[in-house]
mmCIF file of C-alpha atoms in Angstrom:
data_model
loop_
_atom_site.group_PDB
_atom_site.id
_atom_site.type_symbol
_atom_site.label_atom_id
_atom_site.label_comp_id
_atom_site.label_asym_id
_atom_site.label_seq_id
_atom_site.Cartn_x
_atom_site.Cartn_y
_atom_site.Cartn_z
ATOM 1 C CA MET Q 16 -17.286 -47.445 27.916
ATOM 2 C CA LYS Q 17 -17.347 -50.778 29.659
ATOM 3 C CA LEU Q 18 -14.591 -52.214 31.038
ATOM 4 C CA SER Q 19 -13.874 -55.878 29.525
ATOM 5 C CA LYS Q 20 -10.604 -56.401 30.727
ATOM 6 C CA THR Q 21 -10.559 -58.973 33.524
ATOM 7 C CA ASN Q 22 -7.008 -58.054 34.721
ATOM 8 C CA PRO Q 23 -8.135 -56.588 38.200
ATOM 9 C CA ASN Q 24 -4.494 -54.175 38.131
ATOM 10 C CA THR Q 25 -5.446 -53.001 34.943
ATOM 11 C CA ILE Q 26 -8.923 -52.243 35.906
ATOM 12 C CA ASP Q 27 -7.108 -50.809 38.605
ATOM 13 C CA LEU Q 28 -4.896 -48.255 36.651
ATOM 14 C CA ILE Q 29 -7.609 -47.108 34.242
ATOM 15 C CA LYS Q 30 -9.805 -46.264 37.153
ATOM 16 C CA SER Q 31 -6.709 -44.186 39.130
ATOM 17 C CA LEU Q 32 -5.976 -42.981 35.805
ATOM 18 C CA THR Q 33 -9.446 -41.690 35.070
ATOM 19 C CA LYS Q 34 -9.775 -40.343 38.938
ATOM 20 C CA GLN Q 35 -6.320 -38.907 38.197
ATOM 21 C CA SER Q 36 -7.175 -36.861 35.043
ATOM 22 C CA SER Q 37 -10.548 -35.355 36.698
ATOM 23 C CA ALA Q 38 -8.765 -34.328 39.794
ATOM 24 C CA GLU Q 39 -5.649 -32.545 38.168
ATOM 25 C CA ASP Q 40 -7.835 -31.367 35.400
ATOM 26 C CA ALA Q 41 -4.941 -33.432 32.892
ATOM 27 C CA PRO Q 42 -6.535 -34.819 29.982
ATOM 28 C CA ILE Q 43 -3.228 -37.358 29.276
ATOM 29 C CA TRP Q 44 -4.621 -39.854 31.593
ATOM 30 C CA LYS Q 45 -7.490 -39.793 30.524
ATOM 31 C CA ALA Q 46 -6.334 -40.272 27.078
ATOM 32 C CA VAL Q 47 -4.149 -43.312 28.525
ATOM 33 C CA ALA Q 48 -6.875 -44.801 30.174
ATOM 34 C CA ASN Q 49 -8.873 -44.889 26.903
ATOM 35 C CA GLU Q 50 -5.988 -47.014 25.247
ATOM 36 C CA LEU Q 51 -6.037 -49.445 28.317
ATOM 37 C CA LYS Q 52 -9.663 -50.116 27.419
ATOM 38 C CA ARG Q 53 -9.231 -51.246 24.114
ATOM 39 C CA ALA Q 54 -9.177 -54.900 23.056
ATOM 40 C CA ASN Q 55 -5.902 -56.340 23.347
ATOM 41 C CA ARG Q 56 -5.909 -57.522 19.756
ATOM 42 C CA LYS Q 57 -5.867 -53.662 18.861
ATOM 43 C CA ASN Q 58 -3.312 -52.900 21.287
ATOM 44 C CA ASN Q 59 0.102 -52.142 19.319
ATOM 45 C CA GLU Q 60 3.504 -52.730 21.241
ATOM 46 C CA VAL Q 61 6.200 -50.110 20.629
ATOM 47 C CA ASN Q 62 10.060 -51.104 20.002
ATOM 48 C CA VAL Q 63 12.639 -48.945 21.690
ATOM 49 C CA TYR Q 64 13.719 -47.846 18.140
ATOM 50 C CA HIS Q 65 10.331 -45.840 17.790
ATOM 51 C CA ILE Q 66 11.061 -44.156 21.067
ATOM 52 C CA ASP Q 67 14.343 -43.436 19.616
ATOM 53 C CA LYS Q 68 13.080 -41.794 16.541
ATOM 54 C CA TYR Q 69 9.914 -39.893 17.948
ATOM 55 C CA SER Q 70 11.848 -38.447 21.379
ATOM 56 C CA ASP Q 71 14.893 -36.246 22.254
ATOM 57 C CA ASP Q 72 17.270 -36.562 24.959
ATOM 58 C CA ASP Q 73 15.743 -36.253 28.608
ATOM 59 C CA ASP Q 74 12.028 -36.611 27.093
ATOM 60 C CA THR Q 75 9.234 -38.551 28.876
ATOM 61 C CA VAL Q 76 7.649 -40.818 27.193
ATOM 62 C CA LEU Q 77 4.743 -42.851 27.760
ATOM 63 C CA VAL Q 78 3.372 -45.890 25.889
ATOM 64 C CA PRO Q 79 0.251 -47.236 26.554
ATOM 65 C CA THR Q 80 0.933 -50.740 25.934
ATOM 66 C CA LYS Q 81 3.988 -52.925 25.896
ATOM 67 C CA VAL Q 82 7.413 -51.856 24.994
ATOM 68 C CA LEU Q 83 9.701 -54.385 22.740
ATOM 69 C CA GLY Q 84 13.390 -54.303 22.718
ATOM 70 C CA GLU Q 85 13.473 -54.192 18.356
ATOM 71 C CA GLY Q 86 16.502 -51.927 17.616
ATOM 72 C CA ASN Q 87 18.250 -49.829 19.445
ATOM 73 C CA ILE Q 88 18.052 -46.665 21.552
ATOM 74 C CA THR Q 89 20.970 -43.923 21.879
ATOM 75 C CA LYS Q 90 18.705 -41.443 23.604
ATOM 76 C CA LYS Q 91 18.244 -40.754 27.599
ATOM 77 C CA VAL Q 92 14.630 -40.770 27.881
ATOM 78 C CA THR Q 93 12.729 -41.592 30.717
ATOM 79 C CA VAL Q 94 9.818 -44.386 29.504
ATOM 80 C CA ALA Q 95 6.777 -45.010 31.496
ATOM 81 C CA ALA Q 96 5.048 -47.908 30.294
ATOM 82 C CA PHE Q 97 1.825 -50.902 31.027
ATOM 83 C CA LYS Q 98 4.827 -53.064 30.425
ATOM 84 C CA PHE Q 99 8.618 -54.098 28.830
ATOM 85 C CA SER Q 100 10.330 -56.653 27.817
ATOM 86 C CA GLN Q 101 13.836 -57.621 29.087
ATOM 87 C CA GLU Q 102 15.638 -56.365 26.187
ATOM 88 C CA ALA Q 103 13.571 -53.261 25.994
ATOM 89 C CA GLU Q 104 14.520 -52.631 29.830
ATOM 90 C CA LYS Q 105 18.384 -53.330 29.024
ATOM 91 C CA LYS Q 106 18.371 -51.335 26.091
ATOM 92 C CA ILE Q 107 17.061 -47.802 27.680
ATOM 93 C CA VAL Q 108 18.755 -48.344 30.858
ATOM 94 C CA ALA Q 109 22.165 -49.192 29.096
ATOM 95 C CA ALA Q 110 21.418 -45.632 27.102
ATOM 96 C CA GLY Q 111 21.330 -43.769 30.216
ATOM 97 C CA GLY Q 112 17.291 -43.828 30.370
ATOM 98 C CA LYS Q 113 15.016 -44.758 32.729
ATOM 99 C CA CYS Q 114 11.762 -47.407 32.827
ATOM 100 C CA LEU Q 115 9.121 -46.664 34.828
ATOM 101 C CA LYS Q 116 5.408 -48.364 35.248
ATOM 102 C CA ILE Q 117 1.795 -46.032 34.171
ATOM 103 C CA ASP Q 118 1.111 -45.295 37.828
ATOM 104 C CA GLU Q 119 4.830 -44.329 39.024
ATOM 105 C CA LEU Q 120 4.720 -41.470 36.593
ATOM 106 C CA MET Q 121 1.697 -40.534 37.783
ATOM 107 C CA ALA Q 122 2.488 -40.223 41.016
ATOM 108 C CA GLU Q 123 5.960 -38.177 39.985
ATOM 109 C CA ASN Q 124 4.241 -36.019 37.547
ATOM 110 C CA PRO Q 125 0.668 -35.410 38.725
ATOM 111 C CA LYS Q 126 -0.606 -33.089 35.806
ATOM 112 C CA GLY Q 127 1.619 -35.282 32.866
ATOM 113 C CA SER Q 128 3.071 -32.373 31.942
ATOM 114 C CA ASN Q 129 6.285 -32.367 29.255
ATOM 115 C CA VAL Q 130 5.058 -36.436 28.512
ATOM 116 C CA LYS Q 131 5.185 -37.774 24.887
ATOM 117 C CA ILE Q 132 2.747 -40.598 24.567
ATOM 118 C CA ILE Q 133 4.036 -42.805 21.867
ATOM 119 C CA LYS Q 134 1.303 -45.936 20.314
#
């Protein structure tokens, strides 16, 4: 698939995800890279209430797009995402959770074990 993104940070992240996927034999990073390659108009943002609905306490959740602050979150989860709205970040931290960028999660968990993708 040809990269049609213009943001150099996005391109670098896609390349490092693909490289990590091969190096660690971790298909999760390849799946996230493919999500990031999609056209922006096809990307759906995820609200915090979706994360709350589909996760449990102490889960690690990966959102390949942007997390928005609609709704409430009651579970203590680690959320890695491409971007966070300020409201979403406040709500996740207030619930006892943690917000990470995708590359930070990749550094902490090279194999991508026990990570749920929500899109």
